[in-house]
Short mmCIF file of C-alpha atoms in Angstrom, two decimals:
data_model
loop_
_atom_site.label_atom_id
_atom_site.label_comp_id
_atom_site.label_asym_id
_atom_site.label_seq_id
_atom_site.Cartn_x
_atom_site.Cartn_y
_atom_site.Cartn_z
CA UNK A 1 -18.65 -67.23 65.28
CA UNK A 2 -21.39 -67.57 68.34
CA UNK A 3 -24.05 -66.58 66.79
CA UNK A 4 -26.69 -65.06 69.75
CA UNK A 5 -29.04 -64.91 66.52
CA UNK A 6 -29.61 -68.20 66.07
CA UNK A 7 -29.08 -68.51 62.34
CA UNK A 8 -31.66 -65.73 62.00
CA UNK A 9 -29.49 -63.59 59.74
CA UNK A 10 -28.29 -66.23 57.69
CA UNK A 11 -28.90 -65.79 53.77
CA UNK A 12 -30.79 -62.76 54.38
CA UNK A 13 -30.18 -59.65 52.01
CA UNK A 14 -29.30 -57.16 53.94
CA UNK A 15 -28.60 -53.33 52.92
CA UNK A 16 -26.03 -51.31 54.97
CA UNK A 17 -26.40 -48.10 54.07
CA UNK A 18 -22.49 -46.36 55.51
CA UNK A 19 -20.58 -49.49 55.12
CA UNK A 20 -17.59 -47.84 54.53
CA UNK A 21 -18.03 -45.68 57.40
CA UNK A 22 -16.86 -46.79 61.59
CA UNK A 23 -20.17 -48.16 62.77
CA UNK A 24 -21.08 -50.05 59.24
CA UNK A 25 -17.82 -51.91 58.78
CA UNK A 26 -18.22 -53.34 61.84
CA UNK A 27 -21.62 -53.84 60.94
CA UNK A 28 -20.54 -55.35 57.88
CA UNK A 29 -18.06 -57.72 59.19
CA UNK A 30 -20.36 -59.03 62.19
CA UNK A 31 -23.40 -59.56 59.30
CA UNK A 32 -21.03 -61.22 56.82
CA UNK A 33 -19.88 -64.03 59.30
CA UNK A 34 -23.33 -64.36 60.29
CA UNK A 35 -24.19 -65.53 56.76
CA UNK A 36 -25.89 -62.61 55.45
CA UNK A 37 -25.92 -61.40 52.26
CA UNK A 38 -24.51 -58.09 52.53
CA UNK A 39 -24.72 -54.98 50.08
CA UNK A 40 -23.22 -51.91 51.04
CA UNK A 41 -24.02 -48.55 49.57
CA UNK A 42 -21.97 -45.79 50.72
CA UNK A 43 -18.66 -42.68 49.46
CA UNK A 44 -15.51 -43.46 49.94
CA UNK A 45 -13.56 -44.45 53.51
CA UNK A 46 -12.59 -41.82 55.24
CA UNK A 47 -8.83 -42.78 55.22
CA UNK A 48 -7.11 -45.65 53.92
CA UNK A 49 -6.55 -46.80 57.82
CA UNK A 50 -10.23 -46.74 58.04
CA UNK A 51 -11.57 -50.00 59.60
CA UNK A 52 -13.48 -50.61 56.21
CA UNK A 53 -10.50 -50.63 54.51
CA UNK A 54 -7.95 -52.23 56.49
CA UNK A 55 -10.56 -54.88 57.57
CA UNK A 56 -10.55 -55.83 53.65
CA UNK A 57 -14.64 -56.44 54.03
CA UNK A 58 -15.67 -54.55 51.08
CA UNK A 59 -14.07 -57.67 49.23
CA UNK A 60 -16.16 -60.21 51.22
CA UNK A 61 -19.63 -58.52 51.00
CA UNK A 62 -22.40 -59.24 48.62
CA UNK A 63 -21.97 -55.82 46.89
CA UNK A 64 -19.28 -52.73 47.68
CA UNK A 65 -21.12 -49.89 46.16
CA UNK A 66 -20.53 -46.31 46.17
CA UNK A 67 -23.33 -44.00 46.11
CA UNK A 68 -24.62 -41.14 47.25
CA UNK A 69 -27.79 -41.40 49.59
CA UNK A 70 -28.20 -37.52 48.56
CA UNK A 71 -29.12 -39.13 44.80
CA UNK A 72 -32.89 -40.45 45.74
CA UNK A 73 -32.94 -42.11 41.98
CA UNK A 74 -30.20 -44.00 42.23
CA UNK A 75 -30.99 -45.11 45.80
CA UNK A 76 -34.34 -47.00 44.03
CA UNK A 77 -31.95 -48.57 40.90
CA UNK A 78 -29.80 -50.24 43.71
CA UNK A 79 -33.02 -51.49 45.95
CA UNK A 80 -34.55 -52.46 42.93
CA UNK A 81 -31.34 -54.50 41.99
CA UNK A 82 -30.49 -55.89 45.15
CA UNK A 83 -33.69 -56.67 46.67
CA UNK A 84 -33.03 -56.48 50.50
CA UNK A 85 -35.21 -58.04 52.89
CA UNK A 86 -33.76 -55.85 55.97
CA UNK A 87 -31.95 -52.33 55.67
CA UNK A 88 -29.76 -50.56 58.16
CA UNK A 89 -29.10 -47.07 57.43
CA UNK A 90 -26.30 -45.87 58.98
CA UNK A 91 -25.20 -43.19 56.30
CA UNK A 92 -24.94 -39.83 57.88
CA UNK A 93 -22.55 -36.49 58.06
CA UNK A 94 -21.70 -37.62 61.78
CA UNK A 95 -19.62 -34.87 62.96
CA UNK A 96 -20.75 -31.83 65.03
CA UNK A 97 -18.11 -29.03 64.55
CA UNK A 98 -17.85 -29.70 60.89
CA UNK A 99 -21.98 -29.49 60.93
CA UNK A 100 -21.13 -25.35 61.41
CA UNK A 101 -19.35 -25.32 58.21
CA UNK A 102 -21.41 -26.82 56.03
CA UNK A 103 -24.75 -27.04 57.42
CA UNK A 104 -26.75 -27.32 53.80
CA UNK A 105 -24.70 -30.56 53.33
CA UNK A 106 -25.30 -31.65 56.53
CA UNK A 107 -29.12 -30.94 56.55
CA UNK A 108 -28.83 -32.49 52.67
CA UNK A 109 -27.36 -35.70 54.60
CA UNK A 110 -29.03 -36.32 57.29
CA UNK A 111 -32.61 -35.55 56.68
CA UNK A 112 -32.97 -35.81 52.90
CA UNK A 113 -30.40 -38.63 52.64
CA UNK A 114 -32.90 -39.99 55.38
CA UNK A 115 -36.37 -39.51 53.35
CA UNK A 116 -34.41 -41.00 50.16
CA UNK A 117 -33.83 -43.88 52.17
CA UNK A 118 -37.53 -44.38 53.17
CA UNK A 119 -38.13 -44.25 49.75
CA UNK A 120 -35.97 -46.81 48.45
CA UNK A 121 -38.35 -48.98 50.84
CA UNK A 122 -41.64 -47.51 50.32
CA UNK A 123 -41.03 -48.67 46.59
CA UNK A 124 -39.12 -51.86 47.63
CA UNK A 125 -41.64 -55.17 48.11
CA UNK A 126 -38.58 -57.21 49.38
CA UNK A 127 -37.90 -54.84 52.42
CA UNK A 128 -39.68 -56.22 55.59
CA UNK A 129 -37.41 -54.50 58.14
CA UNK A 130 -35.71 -50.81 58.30
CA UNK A 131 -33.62 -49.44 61.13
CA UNK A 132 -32.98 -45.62 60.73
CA UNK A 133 -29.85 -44.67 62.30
CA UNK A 134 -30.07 -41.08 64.12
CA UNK A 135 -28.23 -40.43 67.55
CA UNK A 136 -28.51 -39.50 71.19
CA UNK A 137 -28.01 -36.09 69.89
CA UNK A 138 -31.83 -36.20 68.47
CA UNK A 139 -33.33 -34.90 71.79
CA UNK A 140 -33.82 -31.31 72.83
CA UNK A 141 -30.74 -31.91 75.42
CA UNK A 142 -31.48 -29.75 78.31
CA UNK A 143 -28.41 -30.69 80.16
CA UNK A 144 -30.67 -32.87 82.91
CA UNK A 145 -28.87 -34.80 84.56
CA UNK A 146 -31.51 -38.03 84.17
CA UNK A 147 -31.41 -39.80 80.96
CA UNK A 148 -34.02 -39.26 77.71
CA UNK A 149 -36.86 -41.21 76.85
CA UNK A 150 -37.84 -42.25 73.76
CA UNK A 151 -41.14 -40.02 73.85
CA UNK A 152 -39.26 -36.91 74.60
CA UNK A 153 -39.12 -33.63 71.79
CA UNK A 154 -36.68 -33.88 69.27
CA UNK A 155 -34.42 -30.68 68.83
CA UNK A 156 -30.73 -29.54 68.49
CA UNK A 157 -28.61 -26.40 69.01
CA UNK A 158 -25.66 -27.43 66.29
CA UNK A 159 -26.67 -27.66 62.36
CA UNK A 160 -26.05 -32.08 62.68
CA UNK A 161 -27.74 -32.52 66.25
CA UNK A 162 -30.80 -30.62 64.75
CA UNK A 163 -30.75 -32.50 61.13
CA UNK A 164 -30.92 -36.01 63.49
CA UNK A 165 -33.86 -34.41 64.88
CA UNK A 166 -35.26 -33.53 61.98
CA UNK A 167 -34.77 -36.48 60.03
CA UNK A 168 -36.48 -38.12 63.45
CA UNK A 169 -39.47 -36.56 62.77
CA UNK A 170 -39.01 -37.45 58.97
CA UNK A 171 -39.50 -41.46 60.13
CA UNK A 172 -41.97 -40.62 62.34
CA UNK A 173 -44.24 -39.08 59.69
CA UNK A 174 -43.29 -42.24 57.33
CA UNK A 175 -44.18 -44.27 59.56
CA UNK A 176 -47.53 -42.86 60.32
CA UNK A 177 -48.28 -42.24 56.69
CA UNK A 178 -47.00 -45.17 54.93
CA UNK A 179 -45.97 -47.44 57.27
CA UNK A 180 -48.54 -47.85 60.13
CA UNK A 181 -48.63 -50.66 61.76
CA UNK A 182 -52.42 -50.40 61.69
CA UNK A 183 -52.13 -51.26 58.13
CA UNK A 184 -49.26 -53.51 57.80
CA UNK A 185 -51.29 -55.91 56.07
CA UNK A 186 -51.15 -53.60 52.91
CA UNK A 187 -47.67 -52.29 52.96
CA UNK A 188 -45.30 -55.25 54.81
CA UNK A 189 -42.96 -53.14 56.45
CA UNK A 190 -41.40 -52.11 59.74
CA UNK A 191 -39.42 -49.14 60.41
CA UNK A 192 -37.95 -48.38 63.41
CA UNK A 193 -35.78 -45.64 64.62
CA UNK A 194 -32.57 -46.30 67.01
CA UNK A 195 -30.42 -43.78 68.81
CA UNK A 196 -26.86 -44.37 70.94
CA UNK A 197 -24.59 -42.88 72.64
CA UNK A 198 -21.11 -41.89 72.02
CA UNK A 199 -20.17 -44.97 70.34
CA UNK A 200 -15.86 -46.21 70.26
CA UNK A 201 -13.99 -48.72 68.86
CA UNK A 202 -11.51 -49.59 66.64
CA UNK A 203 -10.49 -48.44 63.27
CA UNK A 204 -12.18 -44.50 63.57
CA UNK A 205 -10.33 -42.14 62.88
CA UNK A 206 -13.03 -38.80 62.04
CA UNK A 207 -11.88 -35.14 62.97
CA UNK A 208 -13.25 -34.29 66.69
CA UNK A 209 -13.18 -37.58 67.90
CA UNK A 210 -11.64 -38.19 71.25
CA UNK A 211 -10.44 -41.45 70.31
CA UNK A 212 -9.11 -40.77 67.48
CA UNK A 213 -7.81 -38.03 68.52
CA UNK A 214 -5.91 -39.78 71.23
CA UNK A 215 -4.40 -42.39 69.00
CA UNK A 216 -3.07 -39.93 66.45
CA UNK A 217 -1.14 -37.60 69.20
CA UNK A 218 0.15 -40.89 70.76
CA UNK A 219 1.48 -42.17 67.67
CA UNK A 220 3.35 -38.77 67.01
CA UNK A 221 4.59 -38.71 70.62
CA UNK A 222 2.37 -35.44 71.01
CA UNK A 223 0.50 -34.83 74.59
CA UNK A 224 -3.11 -35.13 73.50
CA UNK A 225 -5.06 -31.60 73.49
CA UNK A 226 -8.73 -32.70 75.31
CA UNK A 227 -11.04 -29.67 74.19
CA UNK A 228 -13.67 -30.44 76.40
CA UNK A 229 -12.37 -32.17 79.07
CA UNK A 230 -15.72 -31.69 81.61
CA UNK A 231 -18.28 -33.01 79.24
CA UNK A 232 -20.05 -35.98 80.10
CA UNK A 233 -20.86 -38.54 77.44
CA UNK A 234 -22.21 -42.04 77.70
CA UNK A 235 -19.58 -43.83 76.22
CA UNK A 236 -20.36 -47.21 74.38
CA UNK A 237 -18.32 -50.12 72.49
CA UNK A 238 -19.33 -50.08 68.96
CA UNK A 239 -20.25 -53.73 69.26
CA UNK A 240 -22.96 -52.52 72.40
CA UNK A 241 -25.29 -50.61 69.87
CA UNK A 242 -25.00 -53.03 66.77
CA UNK A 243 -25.96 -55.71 68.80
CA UNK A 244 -29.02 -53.55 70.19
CA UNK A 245 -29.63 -53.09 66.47
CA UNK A 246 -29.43 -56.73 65.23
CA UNK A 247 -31.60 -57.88 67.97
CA UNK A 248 -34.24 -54.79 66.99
CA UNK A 249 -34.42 -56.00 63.66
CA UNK A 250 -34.53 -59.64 64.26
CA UNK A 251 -37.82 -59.05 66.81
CA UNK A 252 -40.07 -57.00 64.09
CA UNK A 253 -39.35 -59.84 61.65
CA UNK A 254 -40.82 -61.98 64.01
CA UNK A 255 -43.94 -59.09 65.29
CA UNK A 256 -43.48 -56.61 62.61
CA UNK A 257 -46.41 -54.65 64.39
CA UNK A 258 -44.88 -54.61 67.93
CA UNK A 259 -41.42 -52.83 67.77
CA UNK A 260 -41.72 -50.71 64.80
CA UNK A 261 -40.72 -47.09 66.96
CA UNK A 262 -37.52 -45.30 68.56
CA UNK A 263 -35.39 -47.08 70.52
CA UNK A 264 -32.60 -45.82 72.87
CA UNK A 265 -29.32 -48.30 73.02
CA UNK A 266 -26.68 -46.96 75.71
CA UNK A 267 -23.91 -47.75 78.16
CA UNK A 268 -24.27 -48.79 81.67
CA UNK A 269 -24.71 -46.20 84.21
CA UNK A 270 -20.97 -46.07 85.50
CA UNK A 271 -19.69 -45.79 82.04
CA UNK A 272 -21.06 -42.42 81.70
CA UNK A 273 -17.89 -40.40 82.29
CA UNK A 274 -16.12 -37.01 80.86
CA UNK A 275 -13.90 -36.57 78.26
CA UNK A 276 -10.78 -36.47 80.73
CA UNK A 277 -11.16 -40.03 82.47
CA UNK A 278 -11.52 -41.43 79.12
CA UNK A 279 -8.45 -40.06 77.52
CA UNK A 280 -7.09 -40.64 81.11
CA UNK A 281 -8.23 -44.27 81.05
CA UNK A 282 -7.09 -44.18 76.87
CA UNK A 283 -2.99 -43.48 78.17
CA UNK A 284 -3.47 -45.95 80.84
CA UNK A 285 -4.18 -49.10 78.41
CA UNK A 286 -1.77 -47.50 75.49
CA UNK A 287 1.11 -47.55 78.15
CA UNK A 288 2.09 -43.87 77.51
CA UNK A 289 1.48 -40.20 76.85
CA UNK A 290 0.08 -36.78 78.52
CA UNK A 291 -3.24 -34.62 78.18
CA UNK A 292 -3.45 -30.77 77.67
CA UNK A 293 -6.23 -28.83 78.71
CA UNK A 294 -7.24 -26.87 76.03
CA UNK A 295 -10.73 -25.75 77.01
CA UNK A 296 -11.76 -22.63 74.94
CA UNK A 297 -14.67 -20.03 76.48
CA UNK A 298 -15.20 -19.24 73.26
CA UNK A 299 -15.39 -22.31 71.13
CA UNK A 300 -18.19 -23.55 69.23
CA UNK A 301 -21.22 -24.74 71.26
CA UNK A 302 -21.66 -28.48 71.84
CA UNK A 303 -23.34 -30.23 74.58
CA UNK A 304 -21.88 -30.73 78.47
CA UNK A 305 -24.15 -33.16 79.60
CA UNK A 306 -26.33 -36.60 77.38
CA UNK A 307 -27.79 -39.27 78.70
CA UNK A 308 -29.42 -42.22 77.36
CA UNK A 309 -32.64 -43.97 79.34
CA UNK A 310 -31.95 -47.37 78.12
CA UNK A 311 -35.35 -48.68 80.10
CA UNK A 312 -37.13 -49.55 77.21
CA UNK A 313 -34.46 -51.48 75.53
CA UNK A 314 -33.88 -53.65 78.37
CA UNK A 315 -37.33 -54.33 79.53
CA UNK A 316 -39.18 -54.87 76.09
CA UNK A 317 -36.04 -56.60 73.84
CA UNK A 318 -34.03 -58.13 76.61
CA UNK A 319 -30.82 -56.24 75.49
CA UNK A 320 -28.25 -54.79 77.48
CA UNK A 321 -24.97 -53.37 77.33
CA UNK A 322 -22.12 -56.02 78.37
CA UNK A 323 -19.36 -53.94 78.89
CA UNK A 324 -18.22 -51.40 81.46
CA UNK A 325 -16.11 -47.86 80.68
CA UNK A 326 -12.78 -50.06 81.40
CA UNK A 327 -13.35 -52.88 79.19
CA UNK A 328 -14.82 -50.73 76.83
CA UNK A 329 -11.96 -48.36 76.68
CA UNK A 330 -9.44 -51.20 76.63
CA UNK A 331 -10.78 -53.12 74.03
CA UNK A 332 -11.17 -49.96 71.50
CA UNK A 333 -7.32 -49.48 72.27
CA UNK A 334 -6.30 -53.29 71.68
CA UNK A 335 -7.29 -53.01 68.16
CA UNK A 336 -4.97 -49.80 68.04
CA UNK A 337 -2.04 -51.47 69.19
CA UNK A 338 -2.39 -54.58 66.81
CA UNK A 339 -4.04 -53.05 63.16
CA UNK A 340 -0.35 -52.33 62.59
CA UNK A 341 0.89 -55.73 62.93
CA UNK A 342 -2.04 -58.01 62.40
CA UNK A 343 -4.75 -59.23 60.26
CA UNK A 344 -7.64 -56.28 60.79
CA UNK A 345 -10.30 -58.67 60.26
CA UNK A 346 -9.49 -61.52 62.37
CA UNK A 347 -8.34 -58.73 64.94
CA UNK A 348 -12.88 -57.71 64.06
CA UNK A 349 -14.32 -61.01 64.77
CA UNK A 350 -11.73 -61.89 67.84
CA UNK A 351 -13.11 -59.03 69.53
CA UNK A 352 -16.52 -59.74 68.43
CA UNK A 353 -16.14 -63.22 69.44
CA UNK A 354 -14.81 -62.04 72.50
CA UNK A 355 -17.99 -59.57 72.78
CA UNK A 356 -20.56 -62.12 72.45
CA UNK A 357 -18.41 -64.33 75.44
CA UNK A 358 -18.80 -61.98 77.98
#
């Protein structure tokens, strides 16, 4: 494994809050052949194709443990336990149509989940580092066509965009209350707050994703149904914002007082497309299949245009996204057309590998 970390997360303890989940199995696998000690806390896998579970990582990590970040008790046991140095917390309802039907949950999730989480480290003397997961979705989107900053309003039309915003301001006051950097001498922690874009890959398969969606209908030799095909995302490799987050956490080790605030990680200008070039750009790599327009006047709301300024990122961490739209897209797809027929988790690291080449 090329390790751009330089040994850095070797033997460290490190808490992955929504291992079982898309982003945290990948997570997972990348810390685990880094050397880390890694405990997961997290429900079940989605499905039993789930990257977590095909990937076979849950048997390699530190700890596999399901819990519910909900439970703010048990949260403590395991910290107390466990004793992580660094925590990622990545648990989350993530989806924003099923956010309309069951927006308590959601709101339960994603912004007590959240303070349950800061918690666990308030209480915790081994936790040094904590990166709070939220999304790009955190901003009041105003459909501009230029990119957020970090020090723009939080907000949210939809029940989950709105509970990342919330449970924004949640860190914020956390960090100002208990974990200023003005007084880190006392408490020993930084917390930091990372958002990204619409993030793909291999091994997701959630409702109301477009890739996803795209593999399922191609597998069953159906055209795939594209309900939005003029909104713009800025489409991202999962590996683009993990690494963003692995080098975040490695820097406020090293200056726990300097970094310790929101940080955007997203795509490269050109990869910003709609919905319809990337299913478009999905068929061309899969070597088959049709889309179907199936925009609805009348279907629930959910943002056109959202952009990422990635500025900040670039000039004060020296990270950047590798990959364009095409590699990106053709990379998440290669690990569709081999989980069947090969090894899941050497199919992980080879990309990974393959990543950190570029």
């Amino acid at each position: 494994m090329i390790d751009i970390f330089n040994a850095f997360y070797h033997g460290k303890r490190v808490l992955v809050t929504g291992h079982t989940g898309f982003k945290g199995s990948w997570l997972s696998i990348w810390l685990h052949e880094l050397g880390a000690e890694v405990i997961g806390v997290s429900q079940d896998p989605f499905s039993e194709r789930d990257n977590f579970m095909l990937s076979g990582i849950g048997k390699k990590i530190k700890a596999d443990i399901r819990a519910d970040i909900r439970d703010g008790e048990r949260m403590k046991e395991i910290f107390r336990e466990y004793q992580p140095e660094i925590v990622f917390h990545l648990a989350a309802q993530p989806l924003v149509r099923l956010s309309y039907e069951i927006p308590v949950d959601t709101y339960q999730t994603n912004v007590m989940g959240t303070i349950n989480i800061l918690e666990a480290i308030r209480l915790a003397d081994s936790v040094k580092v904590g990166i709070m997961i939220t999304t790009d979705k955190c901003y009041e989107n105003k459909e501009q066509i230029w990119g957020y900053r970090e020090n723009e309003p939080m907000g949210g039309y939809d029940p989950y965009s709105s509970s990342k915003g919330a449970a924004e301001i949640a860190i914020a006051s956390w960090r100002n209350s208990f974990f200023n950097p003005v007084r880190y001498e006392k408490h020993g922690k930084s917390i930091a707050s990372v958002r990204a874009g619409n993030v793909i890959g291999g091994g997701d398969w959630a409702l109301d994703r477009i890739i996803p969606d795209c593999i399922k209908a191609l597998e069953a030799g159906r055209a795939i149904d594209i309900r939005s095909p003029k909104a713009i995302r800025p489409w991202q490799h999962v590996l683009e914002p993990l690494s963003g987050y692995m080098t975040l956490a490695q820097k406020m080790w090293n200056e726990p007082t300097k970094y310790c605030e929101g940080w955007n990680f997203g795509p490269k200008a050109e990869s910003i497309s709609t919905v319809w070039e990337v299913a478009t750009k999905v068929i061309e790599n899969y070597g088959s299949g049709e889309l179907r327009d199936l925009s609805d006047p009348d279907a629930l709301h959910e943002a056109k245009l959202l952009m990422l300024d990635i500025s900040k990122a670039k000039f004060l961490l020296g990270w950047e996204p590798r990959m364009d739209i095409n590699r990106t897209v053709e990379l998440t797809v290669d690990w569709y057309k081999r989980y069947r027929r090969e090894r899941v988790y050497d199919v992980c690291v080879g990309q990974i590998e393959e990543y950190l080449e570029k």
